[in-house]
XYZ file of C-alpha atoms in Angstrom:
281
model
C 39.275 -114.382 -12.564
C 36.867 -117.285 -12.652
C 33.255 -117.046 -13.608
C 30.959 -118.994 -11.301
C 27.276 -119.016 -12.240
C 27.650 -115.562 -13.824
C 29.674 -114.026 -10.952
C 33.319 -113.031 -11.601
C 35.502 -114.163 -8.712
C 39.160 -113.955 -7.798
C 40.984 -117.251 -8.739
C 41.638 -118.143 -5.125
C 38.084 -117.572 -4.004
C 36.500 -120.556 -2.157
C 33.283 -121.135 -4.091
C 33.230 -125.079 -4.189
C 32.923 -127.316 -1.249
C 33.327 -131.021 -0.287
C 29.682 -131.774 -1.356
C 30.334 -130.774 -4.970
C 29.090 -133.698 -7.194
C 31.874 -133.189 -9.653
C 34.347 -133.936 -6.820
C 32.303 -136.716 -5.275
C 31.169 -138.624 -8.205
C 32.613 -137.013 -11.358
C 28.995 -135.845 -12.054
C 30.123 -133.082 -14.467
C 30.820 -132.237 -18.084
C 33.299 -129.790 -19.563
C 34.204 -128.176 -22.949
C 37.631 -126.973 -23.801
C 37.788 -124.275 -26.392
C 40.032 -121.826 -28.205
C 39.138 -118.151 -28.287
C 41.034 -115.617 -30.482
C 40.407 -111.821 -30.363
C 37.031 -112.435 -28.802
C 35.945 -115.106 -31.306
C 35.253 -118.642 -30.148
C 36.428 -121.380 -32.582
C 33.594 -123.782 -33.471
C 31.372 -122.408 -30.681
C 28.128 -123.871 -32.168
C 29.661 -127.346 -32.269
C 30.868 -127.067 -28.693
C 27.509 -125.790 -27.542
C 25.498 -128.453 -29.241
C 27.759 -131.143 -27.805
C 27.436 -129.812 -24.382
C 23.618 -129.655 -24.595
C 23.392 -133.225 -25.982
C 25.718 -134.479 -23.287
C 23.767 -132.768 -20.485
C 20.575 -134.468 -21.868
C 22.255 -137.913 -21.776
C 23.320 -137.375 -18.118
C 19.772 -136.135 -17.281
C 20.939 -132.723 -16.254
C 18.305 -129.972 -16.297
C 19.242 -127.337 -18.928
C 18.429 -123.782 -17.587
C 16.097 -121.714 -19.744
C 18.725 -119.052 -20.175
C 21.370 -121.475 -21.444
C 21.278 -120.194 -24.988
C 24.332 -119.853 -27.282
C 24.194 -116.097 -26.948
C 23.996 -116.121 -23.161
C 26.867 -118.623 -22.582
C 28.994 -116.831 -25.271
C 28.508 -113.547 -23.407
C 29.469 -115.084 -20.068
C 32.635 -116.600 -21.673
C 33.513 -113.144 -23.216
C 33.010 -111.485 -19.803
C 35.521 -113.968 -18.245
C 38.018 -113.435 -21.069
C 37.725 -109.641 -20.626
C 38.224 -109.962 -16.893
C 41.462 -111.767 -17.517
C 42.661 -109.203 -20.022
C 42.617 -111.708 -22.949
C 39.996 -110.075 -25.206
C 42.623 -108.976 -27.814
C 44.717 -112.085 -27.687
C 44.121 -115.847 -27.614
C 42.818 -117.806 -24.761
C 42.074 -121.472 -23.690
C 38.534 -121.663 -22.284
C 37.296 -124.383 -20.054
C 33.517 -124.387 -19.446
C 32.480 -126.876 -16.749
C 28.921 -127.783 -15.763
C 28.102 -130.022 -12.715
C 24.918 -131.173 -11.029
C 24.035 -129.256 -7.868
C 25.094 -130.770 -4.570
C 22.722 -133.084 -2.745
C 22.121 -136.852 -2.435
C 24.430 -139.821 -2.791
C 24.567 -141.641 -6.079
C 20.951 -140.598 -6.548
C 20.902 -136.749 -6.657
C 18.250 -134.689 -4.919
C 18.135 -132.299 -7.906
C 19.067 -132.279 -11.574
C 19.728 -128.545 -11.546
C 23.270 -127.457 -12.473
C 25.914 -124.817 -11.843
C 28.688 -123.778 -14.191
C 32.240 -122.479 -13.969
C 34.226 -120.702 -16.681
C 38.071 -120.373 -16.780
C 40.360 -118.538 -19.205
C 44.043 -118.996 -19.623
C 46.470 -117.377 -22.220
C 47.561 -119.288 -25.285
C 50.766 -118.620 -27.362
C 49.623 -118.829 -31.007
C 46.399 -117.359 -32.389
C 45.876 -120.143 -34.865
C 46.770 -123.786 -35.035
C 50.490 -124.388 -35.649
C 51.924 -127.731 -36.637
C 54.595 -128.783 -34.098
C 57.800 -130.000 -35.503
C 59.260 -131.464 -32.305
C 59.745 -135.205 -31.658
C 56.518 -136.789 -30.444
C 56.721 -140.361 -29.376
C 53.680 -142.437 -28.282
C 53.092 -145.834 -26.777
C 50.030 -147.969 -26.010
C 48.641 -147.686 -22.517
C 47.563 -151.123 -21.528
C 47.034 -150.931 -17.737
C 43.365 -150.018 -18.166
C 40.838 -150.054 -21.005
C 37.990 -147.859 -22.096
C 34.461 -149.195 -22.409
C 32.987 -148.936 -25.883
C 29.749 -147.248 -24.990
C 28.077 -143.821 -25.243
C 29.366 -142.617 -21.981
C 32.981 -142.958 -23.256
C 32.138 -140.514 -26.086
C 31.146 -137.744 -23.722
C 33.514 -135.176 -22.291
C 32.837 -135.905 -18.627
C 35.105 -135.328 -15.587
C 35.635 -139.057 -15.285
C 39.219 -138.968 -16.673
C 41.160 -141.119 -14.279
C 42.481 -143.354 -17.085
C 43.778 -140.250 -18.826
C 45.498 -139.029 -15.597
C 47.154 -142.412 -14.857
C 48.065 -142.713 -18.523
C 49.652 -139.326 -18.536
C 51.755 -140.256 -15.439
C 52.838 -143.520 -17.262
C 53.854 -141.491 -20.317
C 55.957 -139.027 -18.270
C 57.631 -141.853 -16.265
C 58.665 -143.530 -19.611
C 59.594 -140.407 -21.537
C 56.686 -140.626 -24.053
C 54.875 -137.453 -25.130
C 51.563 -139.263 -25.193
C 49.862 -142.640 -25.045
C 47.167 -144.365 -27.056
C 44.224 -145.888 -25.269
C 42.528 -149.132 -26.044
C 39.018 -150.342 -25.602
C 37.998 -153.671 -24.047
C 38.294 -155.316 -27.478
C 41.984 -154.180 -27.639
C 41.266 -151.708 -30.485
C 43.081 -148.319 -30.524
C 40.497 -145.568 -29.871
C 42.231 -142.298 -29.122
C 45.199 -140.604 -27.384
C 45.130 -139.391 -23.854
C 44.159 -135.898 -24.943
C 42.514 -136.124 -28.299
C 41.276 -138.307 -31.205
C 43.623 -140.359 -33.398
C 43.913 -140.405 -37.226
C 45.963 -143.036 -39.225
C 47.201 -142.534 -42.790
C 48.204 -145.528 -44.947
C 48.574 -145.445 -48.794
C 46.277 -142.534 -49.268
C 43.554 -143.887 -46.896
C 42.845 -141.854 -43.665
C 41.151 -143.696 -40.844
C 39.746 -142.685 -37.446
C 37.961 -144.997 -35.061
C 34.140 -144.892 -35.059
C 32.237 -143.561 -32.030
C 30.900 -147.045 -31.345
C 34.498 -148.056 -30.344
C 34.255 -145.625 -27.441
C 36.382 -142.674 -28.668
C 35.555 -139.151 -27.679
C 33.116 -137.349 -29.850
C 35.672 -134.655 -30.610
C 35.081 -131.393 -32.286
C 38.171 -131.264 -34.386
C 37.569 -134.874 -35.250
C 34.224 -133.845 -36.622
C 35.725 -130.859 -38.499
C 38.468 -132.952 -40.187
C 35.842 -135.619 -41.263
C 33.932 -132.696 -42.918
C 37.129 -131.375 -44.514
C 38.190 -134.852 -45.764
C 34.797 -135.301 -47.438
C 35.434 -132.198 -49.637
C 39.002 -132.695 -50.887
C 40.324 -135.047 -53.439
C 43.291 -137.367 -53.315
C 42.401 -139.214 -50.118
C 40.028 -141.947 -49.114
C 38.440 -141.519 -45.673
C 36.856 -144.142 -43.491
C 35.690 -144.481 -39.896
C 36.924 -147.897 -38.978
C 38.393 -149.716 -36.038
C 42.192 -149.508 -35.678
C 44.156 -152.507 -34.379
C 47.532 -151.999 -32.663
C 49.163 -153.908 -35.467
C 48.279 -151.304 -37.955
C 50.165 -148.612 -36.131
C 53.714 -149.735 -37.249
C 52.513 -150.076 -40.896
C 51.063 -146.478 -41.067
C 52.577 -143.693 -43.045
C 51.352 -141.020 -40.581
C 49.686 -140.775 -37.169
C 48.271 -137.585 -35.795
C 46.246 -136.570 -32.747
C 43.554 -133.852 -32.730
C 42.004 -131.693 -30.140
C 40.513 -128.223 -29.840
C 43.603 -126.578 -28.391
C 46.521 -127.998 -30.420
C 44.348 -128.682 -33.587
C 46.589 -131.303 -35.147
C 49.623 -132.956 -33.369
C 51.743 -135.216 -35.617
C 53.149 -138.425 -34.040
C 56.795 -138.792 -35.084
C 57.473 -142.226 -33.499
C 55.795 -145.388 -32.225
C 58.185 -148.110 -31.126
C 60.612 -148.603 -33.998
C 58.484 -146.870 -36.591
C 58.999 -143.216 -37.476
C 56.311 -141.255 -39.302
C 56.099 -138.289 -41.683
C 53.640 -135.424 -41.478
C 52.640 -134.598 -45.158
C 48.911 -135.074 -44.702
C 48.962 -133.280 -41.329
C 50.648 -130.260 -43.022
C 47.937 -130.139 -45.698
C 45.132 -130.426 -43.229
C 46.348 -127.883 -40.681
C 45.885 -125.039 -43.250
C 42.337 -126.209 -44.121
C 41.503 -126.462 -40.391
C 42.612 -122.918 -39.725
C 40.605 -121.737 -42.773
C 37.550 -123.522 -41.393
C 38.167 -121.999 -37.926
C 38.293 -118.518 -39.322
C 34.909 -119.027 -41.017
C 33.209 -120.636 -38.014
């Protein structure tokens, strides 16, 4: 079941057409969230990011788009898919209403909610081999639009195909200054000699929710120095650890980049703290 503007529809229902601006121009935003036993992880952060992103894109925010209203619509969708008492992956998409060419005829929006089952209720650190490589065919612009979770993800699609064709589990994206900014599906953190780094938003990385939560966590624990700083490709092979973060996997350790293999000591420590934070959110 899919929720379209508050109406629950069968998955194969035709409710979008060729004039949809998300299809025509990528004029859309989305949030991907984890819900466990009816509780949304970090819902306030996702909601505030969505509202801020809609304002940046000049979308008109409906009066009823409160946290409580949207949470109730997500819960209805989860219940309709028989996932209330388990764990679910939620995708909440908003797109500008159809009309116009590049210049829209309206800034009003529609929304769509999807819910799919997940295996584990909380974040689990994967122990499998996870090799990454740089994706250098295309580059990300270091600007505010790149920090938003829009539907303009062609570079992520092409990069994912490149990774599959070359037997990598993921790729790292570069901005136009050739700095490492993120992975195809999440933010990147680098650990070296007790210092933990992640690229700043000004470099063009996604303003990720788990990125934000880990920055908060790292500011409260001792033993590590944290900094938001640009990461050059040359630093990758000198790192002790690399890990990728997103709202579904939580923390994904990288085990290999070219000839360098990595540990996961810091990732193991942080995954427990992230789960504790999620339970309290």
